[in-house]
Short mmCIF file of C-alpha atoms and ligand atoms in Angstrom, two decimals:
data_model
loop_
_atom_site.label_atom_id
_atom_site.label_comp_id
_atom_site.label_asym_id
_atom_site.label_seq_id
_atom_site.Cartn_x
_atom_site.Cartn_y
_atom_site.Cartn_z
CA MET A 1 -4.47 27.46 18.25
CA SER A 2 -2.78 30.48 16.72
CA HIS A 3 -3.95 31.39 13.21
CA THR A 4 -0.82 33.21 12.17
CA CYS A 5 2.91 32.74 12.42
CA ARG A 6 4.99 35.85 13.06
CA ILE A 7 8.49 35.97 11.58
CA GLU A 8 10.99 38.71 12.28
CA LEU A 9 13.46 39.47 9.48
CA ASP A 10 15.80 42.44 9.27
CA GLY A 11 13.95 44.19 12.08
CA LYS A 12 10.49 43.87 10.45
CA THR A 13 7.74 41.47 11.50
CA HIS A 14 5.65 39.55 9.01
CA ASP A 15 2.55 37.45 9.70
CA PHE A 16 1.84 34.34 7.70
CA PRO A 17 -1.37 32.30 7.91
CA ILE A 18 -1.44 28.88 9.56
CA ILE A 19 -3.53 26.37 7.68
CA GLN A 20 -4.93 23.14 9.03
CA GLY A 21 -5.85 19.88 7.29
CA THR A 22 -8.85 17.67 8.09
CA GLU A 23 -6.68 15.51 10.37
CA ASN A 24 -5.35 18.62 12.17
CA GLU A 25 -1.98 18.65 10.41
CA ARG A 26 -0.72 22.22 10.49
CA ALA A 27 1.41 24.24 8.11
CA ILE A 28 2.69 27.79 7.84
CA ASP A 29 1.54 29.12 4.49
CA ILE A 30 4.63 30.91 3.21
CA SER A 31 3.44 31.38 -0.38
CA ALA A 32 3.79 35.17 0.01
CA LEU A 33 7.20 34.97 1.77
CA ARG A 34 9.47 35.92 -1.12
CA ASP A 35 7.22 38.69 -2.40
CA ARG A 36 7.01 40.24 1.04
CA THR A 37 10.53 39.66 2.39
CA ASN A 38 12.82 38.68 -0.50
CA TYR A 39 13.77 35.55 1.47
CA ILE A 40 13.13 31.95 0.47
CA THR A 41 13.13 28.82 2.65
CA LEU A 42 15.80 26.14 2.27
CA ASP A 43 14.70 22.58 2.98
CA ASP A 44 17.14 19.98 1.67
CA GLY A 45 15.23 16.82 0.71
CA TYR A 46 11.89 18.62 1.36
CA GLY A 47 11.50 16.98 4.80
CA ASN A 48 9.53 20.00 6.10
CA THR A 49 7.89 21.17 2.92
CA GLY A 50 4.27 20.60 1.95
CA SER A 51 4.26 20.82 -1.85
CA CYS A 52 0.48 20.75 -2.20
CA LYS A 53 -2.86 20.25 -0.48
CA SER A 54 -4.18 16.78 -1.27
CA ALA A 55 -7.32 14.82 -0.38
CA ILE A 56 -6.09 11.40 -1.56
CA THR A 57 -4.01 9.68 1.13
CA TYR A 58 -3.49 10.31 4.82
CA ILE A 59 -0.43 9.06 6.70
CA ASP A 60 0.38 9.48 10.37
CA GLY A 61 3.97 8.28 10.48
CA ASP A 62 4.23 8.36 14.28
CA GLN A 63 1.24 6.13 14.79
CA GLY A 64 1.69 3.95 11.69
CA ILE A 65 -1.60 5.00 10.07
CA LEU A 66 -2.28 4.84 6.32
CA ARG A 67 -5.68 5.61 4.77
CA TYR A 68 -6.77 5.99 1.16
CA ARG A 69 -9.60 8.52 0.88
CA GLY A 70 -10.20 8.05 4.62
CA ILE A 71 -10.43 4.23 4.56
CA PRO A 72 -7.81 2.41 6.67
CA ILE A 73 -5.39 0.29 4.63
CA GLU A 74 -6.15 -2.70 6.88
CA GLN A 75 -9.83 -2.64 5.80
CA LEU A 76 -8.94 -2.35 2.12
CA ALA A 77 -6.39 -5.17 2.43
CA GLU A 78 -9.05 -7.37 4.01
CA ASN A 79 -12.01 -6.59 1.77
CA SER A 80 -11.12 -4.86 -1.48
CA THR A 81 -9.62 -5.75 -4.85
CA PHE A 82 -6.96 -3.78 -6.68
CA THR A 83 -9.48 -2.64 -9.32
CA GLU A 84 -11.88 -1.31 -6.69
CA THR A 85 -9.05 0.34 -4.71
CA ALA A 86 -7.74 1.97 -7.90
CA TRP A 87 -11.18 3.49 -8.51
CA LEU A 88 -11.39 4.66 -4.89
CA VAL A 89 -7.96 6.29 -5.02
CA ILE A 90 -8.66 8.09 -8.32
CA TRP A 91 -12.30 9.13 -7.84
CA GLY A 92 -12.35 9.69 -4.09
CA ARG A 93 -15.03 7.22 -2.93
CA LEU A 94 -15.84 3.54 -3.22
CA PRO A 95 -17.50 2.79 -6.58
CA THR A 96 -21.10 1.60 -6.88
CA GLN A 97 -21.55 -1.84 -8.45
CA GLU A 98 -22.42 -0.17 -11.75
CA GLU A 99 -19.30 2.03 -11.69
CA LEU A 100 -17.07 -0.89 -10.78
CA THR A 101 -18.53 -3.07 -13.54
CA ARG A 102 -18.05 -0.28 -16.08
CA PHE A 103 -14.45 0.30 -14.98
CA SER A 104 -13.63 -3.44 -15.01
CA HIS A 105 -15.12 -3.63 -18.47
CA ARG A 106 -12.94 -0.73 -19.62
CA LEU A 107 -9.88 -2.52 -18.21
CA THR A 108 -10.75 -5.61 -20.25
CA GLN A 109 -11.40 -3.55 -23.40
CA ASN A 110 -7.94 -1.98 -23.07
CA GLU A 111 -5.89 -5.00 -22.09
CA MET A 112 -4.20 -5.50 -25.48
CA MET A 113 -1.34 -3.33 -26.60
CA HIS A 114 -1.39 -2.01 -30.14
CA GLU A 115 0.17 -4.66 -32.42
CA SER A 116 2.81 -2.21 -33.62
CA LEU A 117 3.79 -1.55 -30.01
CA ARG A 118 4.74 -5.21 -29.68
CA SER A 119 7.49 -4.71 -32.23
CA HIS A 120 9.08 -2.03 -30.00
CA PHE A 121 10.19 -4.82 -27.69
CA GLN A 122 12.56 -6.07 -30.40
CA GLY A 123 14.53 -2.83 -29.98
CA PHE A 124 15.61 -3.67 -26.42
CA PRO A 125 18.46 -6.06 -25.63
CA PRO A 126 17.24 -9.25 -23.87
CA ASN A 127 18.77 -8.22 -20.55
CA ALA A 128 17.28 -4.70 -20.60
CA PRO A 129 16.05 -3.64 -17.16
CA PRO A 130 12.24 -4.03 -17.15
CA MET A 131 11.87 -0.59 -15.50
CA ALA A 132 13.57 1.03 -18.52
CA ILE A 133 11.20 -0.85 -20.83
CA LEU A 134 8.16 0.06 -18.75
CA SER A 135 8.93 3.76 -18.71
CA ALA A 136 9.74 3.84 -22.43
CA MET A 137 6.61 1.88 -23.32
CA ILE A 138 4.25 4.04 -21.25
CA ASN A 139 5.59 7.04 -23.14
CA ALA A 140 5.36 5.17 -26.45
CA MET A 141 1.72 4.26 -25.68
CA SER A 142 0.82 7.94 -25.84
CA CYS A 143 1.73 7.94 -29.55
CA TYR A 144 -1.15 5.51 -30.12
CA GLU A 145 -3.63 7.48 -28.01
CA PRO A 146 -3.68 11.00 -29.50
CA GLU A 147 -7.26 11.55 -28.35
CA MET A 148 -6.10 11.10 -24.72
CA MET A 149 -3.62 13.97 -24.86
CA ASP A 150 -6.19 16.59 -23.86
CA ILE A 151 -8.37 15.41 -21.05
CA GLU A 152 -11.25 17.80 -20.64
CA ASP A 153 -14.01 15.60 -19.20
CA GLU A 154 -14.44 12.72 -16.76
CA THR A 155 -15.23 10.13 -19.46
CA THR A 156 -11.97 10.79 -21.29
CA LEU A 157 -10.14 10.72 -17.98
CA GLU A 158 -11.69 7.38 -17.04
CA ARG A 159 -10.77 6.00 -20.45
CA ALA A 160 -7.17 7.23 -20.20
CA ALA A 161 -6.83 5.90 -16.63
CA ALA A 162 -8.22 2.50 -17.68
CA ARG A 163 -5.85 2.37 -20.64
CA ILE A 164 -2.76 3.01 -18.57
CA ILE A 165 -3.75 0.74 -15.66
CA SER A 166 -4.72 -2.08 -18.00
CA LYS A 167 -1.89 -1.86 -20.53
CA VAL A 168 0.84 -1.45 -17.91
CA ARG A 169 0.11 -5.03 -16.86
CA THR A 170 0.43 -6.27 -20.47
CA VAL A 171 3.68 -4.35 -21.04
CA ALA A 172 5.12 -5.52 -17.71
CA ALA A 173 4.44 -9.19 -18.49
CA ALA A 174 5.77 -8.76 -22.05
CA SER A 175 9.03 -7.25 -20.80
CA TYR A 176 9.54 -10.37 -18.66
CA LYS A 177 8.72 -12.75 -21.54
CA MET A 178 11.20 -10.91 -23.77
CA SER A 179 13.92 -11.14 -21.11
CA ILE A 180 13.62 -14.95 -20.99
CA GLY A 181 13.12 -15.40 -24.72
CA GLN A 182 9.56 -16.71 -24.55
CA PRO A 183 6.66 -15.71 -26.82
CA LEU A 184 4.62 -12.75 -25.61
CA MET A 185 1.22 -13.96 -24.38
CA TYR A 186 -2.00 -12.18 -25.28
CA PRO A 187 -4.26 -11.19 -22.38
CA HIS A 188 -7.23 -13.44 -21.61
CA PRO A 189 -10.52 -11.50 -21.68
CA GLU A 190 -12.18 -13.87 -19.20
CA TYR A 191 -9.63 -13.22 -16.48
CA LYS A 192 -9.72 -10.55 -13.80
CA TYR A 193 -6.88 -8.03 -13.44
CA CYS A 194 -4.45 -10.05 -11.30
CA GLU A 195 -5.20 -13.46 -12.83
CA ASN A 196 -4.66 -11.96 -16.27
CA PHE A 197 -1.25 -10.58 -15.34
CA LEU A 198 -0.18 -13.94 -13.90
CA HIS A 199 -1.43 -15.67 -17.04
CA MET A 200 0.62 -13.34 -19.28
CA MET A 201 3.69 -13.89 -17.08
CA PHE A 202 3.56 -17.66 -16.78
CA SER A 203 1.41 -19.20 -19.55
CA LEU A 204 2.98 -20.55 -22.72
CA PRO A 205 1.24 -21.24 -26.02
CA TYR A 206 -0.79 -24.44 -25.51
CA ARG A 207 0.32 -24.55 -21.87
CA GLU A 208 -2.06 -22.47 -19.81
CA TYR A 209 -1.00 -21.34 -16.32
CA ILE A 210 -4.00 -21.33 -13.99
CA PRO A 211 -3.24 -19.13 -10.98
CA SER A 212 -4.39 -20.44 -7.61
CA PRO A 213 -6.81 -18.23 -5.65
CA GLU A 214 -4.08 -17.74 -2.98
CA VAL A 215 -1.61 -16.36 -5.50
CA ALA A 216 -4.22 -14.09 -7.13
CA ARG A 217 -5.30 -12.83 -3.70
CA ALA A 218 -1.68 -12.19 -2.66
CA LEU A 219 -1.10 -10.18 -5.83
CA ASN A 220 -4.28 -8.16 -5.22
CA LEU A 221 -3.05 -7.45 -1.71
CA PHE A 222 0.43 -6.44 -2.88
CA LEU A 223 -1.02 -4.02 -5.46
CA ILE A 224 -3.57 -2.55 -3.00
CA LEU A 225 -0.80 -1.84 -0.47
CA HIS A 226 1.22 0.01 -3.12
CA ALA A 227 -1.65 1.99 -4.68
CA ASP A 228 -0.72 5.35 -3.16
CA HIS A 229 1.51 6.88 -0.53
CA GLU A 230 1.04 10.65 -0.69
CA GLN A 231 3.96 12.88 -1.75
CA ASN A 232 6.77 10.31 -2.06
CA CYS A 233 9.60 10.73 -4.56
CA SER A 234 7.82 9.20 -7.61
CA THR A 235 4.44 10.83 -6.93
CA SER A 236 6.09 14.21 -6.45
CA THR A 237 7.85 13.59 -9.76
CA VAL A 238 4.52 12.84 -11.45
CA ARG A 239 3.07 16.07 -10.02
CA MET A 240 6.16 18.02 -11.04
CA VAL A 241 5.88 16.81 -14.65
CA ALA A 242 2.09 17.20 -14.66
CA SER A 243 2.41 20.78 -13.41
CA SER A 244 3.83 21.76 -16.81
CA GLN A 245 0.53 20.40 -18.23
CA ALA A 246 2.30 17.34 -19.62
CA ASN A 247 -0.10 14.50 -20.42
CA MET A 248 -0.91 11.59 -18.12
CA PHE A 249 1.26 9.11 -20.03
CA ALA A 250 4.38 11.32 -19.90
CA SER A 251 3.79 12.06 -16.21
CA CYS A 252 3.40 8.37 -15.28
CA ALA A 253 6.47 7.41 -17.36
CA ALA A 254 8.47 9.93 -15.28
CA GLY A 255 7.04 8.36 -12.12
CA VAL A 256 8.42 4.97 -13.20
CA CYS A 257 11.92 6.48 -13.57
CA ALA A 258 11.80 8.05 -10.11
CA LEU A 259 10.57 4.81 -8.58
CA TRP A 260 13.46 2.84 -10.06
CA GLY A 261 16.13 3.98 -7.55
CA PRO A 262 17.17 1.71 -4.64
CA LEU A 263 16.18 4.28 -2.02
CA HIS A 264 12.60 4.18 -3.32
CA GLY A 265 10.85 1.35 -5.24
CA GLY A 266 14.14 -0.35 -6.05
CA ALA A 267 14.49 -1.18 -2.35
CA ASN A 268 12.40 -4.35 -2.77
CA VAL A 269 15.15 -5.73 -5.04
CA ALA A 270 17.88 -4.45 -2.73
CA VAL A 271 16.29 -6.28 0.22
CA ILE A 272 16.40 -9.64 -1.57
CA GLU A 273 19.98 -8.97 -2.73
CA MET A 274 20.95 -8.17 0.87
CA LEU A 275 19.28 -11.34 2.22
CA GLU A 276 20.93 -13.42 -0.54
CA PHE A 277 24.29 -11.83 0.27
CA ILE A 278 23.93 -12.74 3.96
CA ARG A 279 22.90 -16.30 3.06
CA GLN A 280 25.66 -16.90 0.53
CA SER A 281 28.44 -15.23 2.52
CA GLY A 282 27.61 -17.32 5.57
CA MET A 283 27.88 -14.11 7.63
CA ASN A 284 25.66 -14.07 10.66
CA VAL A 285 22.94 -11.47 10.98
CA ALA A 286 24.50 -9.68 13.95
CA GLU A 287 27.75 -9.25 12.00
CA TYR A 288 25.87 -7.73 9.05
CA VAL A 289 24.04 -5.32 11.37
CA SER A 290 27.37 -4.27 12.93
CA ARG A 291 28.71 -3.48 9.46
CA VAL A 292 25.69 -1.32 8.71
CA LYS A 293 26.09 0.56 11.98
CA ALA A 294 29.81 1.12 11.44
CA LYS A 295 28.92 3.40 8.52
CA ASP A 296 32.34 2.91 6.94
CA THR A 297 30.59 1.94 3.72
CA LYS A 298 27.32 3.17 2.27
CA LEU A 299 25.77 -0.09 3.51
CA ARG A 300 22.24 0.29 4.86
CA LEU A 301 19.78 -2.17 6.24
CA MET A 302 17.58 -2.24 3.16
CA GLY A 303 13.84 -2.32 3.82
CA PHE A 304 14.37 -0.40 7.07
CA GLY A 305 13.63 3.24 7.75
CA HIS A 306 11.25 5.68 6.16
CA ARG A 307 11.06 9.43 5.76
CA VAL A 308 7.53 9.53 7.18
CA TYR A 309 7.03 6.38 9.30
CA LYS A 310 8.80 6.62 12.62
CA ASN A 311 6.92 3.54 13.76
CA PHE A 312 5.97 0.29 11.99
CA ASP A 313 4.95 0.82 8.38
CA PRO A 314 1.38 -0.62 8.50
CA ARG A 315 1.92 -2.15 5.06
CA SER A 316 4.86 -4.22 6.30
CA LYS A 317 2.70 -5.69 9.09
CA ILE A 318 0.01 -6.72 6.58
CA LEU A 319 2.57 -8.17 4.15
CA LYS A 320 4.36 -10.09 6.87
CA ALA A 321 1.10 -11.74 8.01
CA ALA A 322 0.12 -12.45 4.39
CA SER A 323 3.49 -13.96 3.48
CA ASP A 324 3.41 -16.22 6.59
CA LYS A 325 -0.07 -17.41 5.59
CA MET A 326 0.78 -17.88 1.94
CA LEU A 327 4.04 -19.77 2.53
CA ALA A 328 2.28 -22.10 5.00
CA LYS A 329 -0.63 -22.72 2.61
CA MET A 330 1.69 -23.40 -0.33
CA ASN A 331 4.00 -25.43 1.85
CA ILE A 332 7.02 -23.33 0.87
CA SER A 333 9.91 -22.71 3.20
CA ASP A 334 12.10 -19.79 2.21
CA PRO A 335 15.54 -19.49 3.87
CA LEU A 336 15.50 -15.76 3.06
CA LEU A 337 12.39 -15.34 5.17
CA ASP A 338 14.22 -16.88 8.13
CA ILE A 339 17.11 -14.42 7.65
CA ALA A 340 14.61 -11.53 7.33
CA LEU A 341 12.92 -12.52 10.61
CA GLU A 342 16.27 -12.73 12.36
CA LEU A 343 17.39 -9.37 10.97
CA GLU A 344 14.15 -7.75 12.06
CA ALA A 345 14.48 -9.17 15.59
CA VAL A 346 18.10 -8.01 15.91
CA ALA A 347 17.45 -4.52 14.51
CA LEU A 348 14.36 -3.88 16.62
CA GLN A 349 16.41 -4.49 19.78
CA ASP A 350 19.43 -2.49 18.69
CA PRO A 351 19.79 1.08 20.08
CA TYR A 352 21.11 2.31 16.68
CA PHE A 353 17.80 1.49 15.00
CA VAL A 354 15.62 2.22 18.04
CA GLU A 355 17.06 5.72 18.57
CA ARG A 356 16.71 6.60 14.88
CA LYS A 357 13.20 5.11 14.79
CA LEU A 358 14.08 2.76 11.94
CA TYR A 359 11.39 0.11 11.45
CA PRO A 360 10.71 -2.34 8.61
CA ASN A 361 9.07 -0.61 5.65
CA VAL A 362 6.83 -2.09 2.93
CA ASP A 363 9.81 -3.41 0.98
CA PHE A 364 11.14 -5.55 3.79
CA TYR A 365 8.52 -8.28 3.27
CA SER A 366 7.25 -7.57 -0.23
CA GLY A 367 10.13 -9.49 -1.86
CA ILE A 368 9.31 -12.61 0.15
CA ILE A 369 5.70 -12.63 -1.02
CA LEU A 370 6.66 -11.88 -4.65
CA ARG A 371 9.20 -14.74 -4.61
CA ALA A 372 6.53 -17.10 -3.33
CA MET A 373 4.33 -16.08 -6.29
CA GLY A 374 7.18 -16.99 -8.65
CA ILE A 375 7.89 -13.37 -9.68
CA PRO A 376 11.56 -12.97 -10.62
CA VAL A 377 13.62 -10.40 -8.71
CA ASN A 378 14.21 -8.14 -11.74
CA MET A 379 10.42 -7.64 -11.94
CA PHE A 380 9.92 -6.57 -8.32
CA THR A 381 10.12 -2.83 -8.90
CA VAL A 382 7.88 -3.18 -11.96
CA MET A 383 5.29 -4.80 -9.66
CA PHE A 384 5.55 -1.79 -7.37
CA ALA A 385 5.01 0.51 -10.38
CA MET A 386 1.92 -1.45 -11.45
CA GLY A 387 0.50 -0.97 -7.98
CA ARG A 388 1.39 2.73 -7.79
CA ILE A 389 -0.17 3.74 -11.14
CA PRO A 390 -3.61 4.57 -9.58
CA GLY A 391 -1.90 6.88 -7.06
CA TRP A 392 0.01 8.66 -9.81
CA ILE A 393 -3.17 9.05 -11.87
CA ALA A 394 -5.09 10.34 -8.82
CA ASN A 395 -2.38 12.93 -8.17
CA TRP A 396 -2.26 13.88 -11.85
CA LYS A 397 -6.06 14.34 -11.78
CA GLU A 398 -6.01 16.35 -8.55
CA LEU A 399 -3.50 18.78 -10.00
CA HIS A 400 -5.23 18.87 -13.39
CA ASP A 401 -8.65 19.60 -11.77
CA ASP A 402 -7.29 22.39 -9.57
CA PRO A 403 -7.93 25.75 -11.25
CA LYS A 404 -5.28 27.34 -9.02
CA SER A 405 -2.48 24.90 -9.86
CA ARG A 406 0.78 26.48 -11.02
CA ILE A 407 3.90 25.06 -12.60
CA TYR A 408 6.22 23.54 -9.94
CA ARG A 409 9.34 25.63 -9.88
CA PRO A 410 11.43 25.60 -6.69
CA ARG A 411 14.10 28.20 -5.99
CA GLN A 412 17.71 27.65 -4.90
CA ILE A 413 20.48 29.30 -2.96
CA TYR A 414 23.25 29.83 -5.48
CA THR A 415 26.70 28.78 -4.16
CA GLY A 416 28.75 28.96 -7.38
CA ASN A 417 31.34 31.44 -8.68
CA THR A 418 30.58 35.11 -8.54
CA ILE A 419 30.86 37.08 -11.76
CA GLY A 420 34.01 36.49 -13.86
CA ASP A 421 35.15 37.37 -17.38
CA TYR A 422 35.27 35.03 -20.34
CA THR A 423 38.93 34.16 -21.06
CA PRO A 424 39.92 33.31 -24.65
CA ILE A 425 41.04 29.68 -24.94
CA GLU A 426 44.72 30.49 -25.70
CA GLN A 427 45.01 32.45 -22.44
CA ARG A 428 43.69 29.70 -20.10
N1 ACO B 1 20.06 1.43 7.60
C1 ACO B 1 20.97 2.04 8.41
N2 ACO B 1 20.88 3.33 8.79
C2 ACO B 1 19.85 4.03 8.33
C3 ACO B 1 18.87 3.48 7.49
C4 ACO B 1 19.00 2.12 7.13
N3 ACO B 1 18.09 1.53 6.33
N4 ACO B 1 17.94 4.42 7.17
C5 ACO B 1 18.34 5.54 7.81
N5 ACO B 1 19.48 5.30 8.51
C6 ACO B 1 20.19 6.25 9.39
C7 ACO B 1 21.00 7.26 8.58
O1 ACO B 1 22.31 6.78 8.37
C8 ACO B 1 20.92 8.48 9.48
O2 ACO B 1 21.81 8.26 10.54
P1 ACO B 1 22.58 9.53 11.23
O3 ACO B 1 21.51 10.31 11.93
O4 ACO B 1 23.59 8.89 12.15
O5 ACO B 1 23.23 10.29 10.10
C9 ACO B 1 19.51 8.41 10.07
O6 ACO B 1 19.18 7.01 10.08
C10 ACO B 1 18.46 9.20 9.29
O7 ACO B 1 18.53 8.75 7.95
P2 ACO B 1 18.21 9.63 6.67
O8 ACO B 1 18.95 9.07 5.51
O9 ACO B 1 18.38 11.08 7.02
O10 ACO B 1 16.67 9.36 6.51
P3 ACO B 1 15.81 9.73 5.25
O11 ACO B 1 14.47 10.07 5.76
O12 ACO B 1 16.51 10.74 4.40
O13 ACO B 1 15.80 8.38 4.42
C11 ACO B 1 15.19 6.26 3.59
C12 ACO B 1 14.73 7.50 4.36
C13 ACO B 1 15.74 6.66 2.23
C14 ACO B 1 13.99 5.35 3.36
C15 ACO B 1 16.29 5.54 4.44
O14 ACO B 1 15.74 5.12 5.68
C16 ACO B 1 16.89 4.35 3.69
O15 ACO B 1 17.85 4.52 2.94
N6 ACO B 1 16.36 3.10 3.90
C17 ACO B 1 16.84 1.97 3.18
C18 ACO B 1 16.25 1.95 1.76
C19 ACO B 1 14.80 1.58 1.77
O16 ACO B 1 14.38 0.63 2.42
N7 ACO B 1 14.00 2.34 1.00
C20 ACO B 1 12.57 2.10 0.86
C21 ACO B 1 11.78 3.23 1.43
S1 ACO B 1 10.08 2.89 1.41
C22 ACO B 1 9.61 3.13 -0.18
O17 ACO B 1 10.12 3.90 -0.94
C23 ACO B 1 8.55 2.30 -0.62
#
């Protein structure tokens, strides 16, 4: 393998080092390009740009591989819990029993929100989007945690991480309760992470909701599958904000905003809306696919395609198997699942999707499993955010711990007006 890349510009040659990752991914290190040549690179949508070196998550999009800290997602889905996976993603290895117990204990200690924070919910209209509430409340939390603003040691970092991971679940459930006009439930200190969230979502005073093991397991699985996904839009946003040395709360709140859009985390809502549209309109699946392919509207097959996966998204395979199992066990039949299966079959045979390597992504089946758990559609993207918090924290920590990290500041190619004079208003 060559160790340098030679570029010829304006009659001069320049050598740039080639760097290689632990899984043999290669990159041309152009960090000295502008200084040496006065040129920059232009990469719309960053499809060819590595923004950092990272040791958290590995994806091979052609082979459908996803590993957190080297461990295949299939093994974590089978054996781990969300709490353990969160620790793995943030601290880089599986925790010992002692570390896991300590972290779980910290999650329990931090499960309540500050009483004054509860009154913030009154400021939102009842139909406020839960993602807006979540982002605002994560930022607001920082006002109650001044000692977490400067993280200079691992203990403070573990405390801050536990606070965000734990309280996000309380805020998420509270935003749902507010939206349906029910009293906000306090967390139950005896419950584990997922059971506690389900309790806060579905219990009522004097009417306790006891989650079944299947539902708690399905939620664990959903959150594990969403825990990290290298430099996606929201994680890059978190790193961008963190690079200015903004605190962990501000950086994660920005991540929630980036996740909200329908091309990213909002796709799990868009998938259900698409399946509902097909069901209610009585349109057959083939007709819907033809409309997508015609491209005369901005219509896309939601839950299909991915910037990195050009093969099956391994998370969608796991979720599909889990939703089949869960629906059978709970004796639920979901007409939307039938439409999803039909859509998948049609798309996977269609040259439009085959040629463009468009396969189902994680969002294609996640809505089905969330519906079976009783989670309302307007909470789907919030569920994604809850799962992704460990990944955002891990990326925040990686950047924070790197003595060489610099503020993120891309360049641009200016295409606006060239110089002109200011005209007084009466002469325009
Ligand atoms: N339906 C129909 N056509 C599609 C789809 C789709 N879902 N996705 C991509 N295409 C087509 C594009 O129209 C384009 O066609 P062209 O070459 O004829 O112009 C080609 O495939 C390449 O598409 P891009 O938009 O360039 O791909 P990009 O990598 O920028 O986008 C994305 C990836 C945003 C995920 C896209 O596939 C998409 O919009 N999918 C639907 C939304 C979705 O499911 N998002 C969730 C992503 S996963 C996540 O965030 C958890």
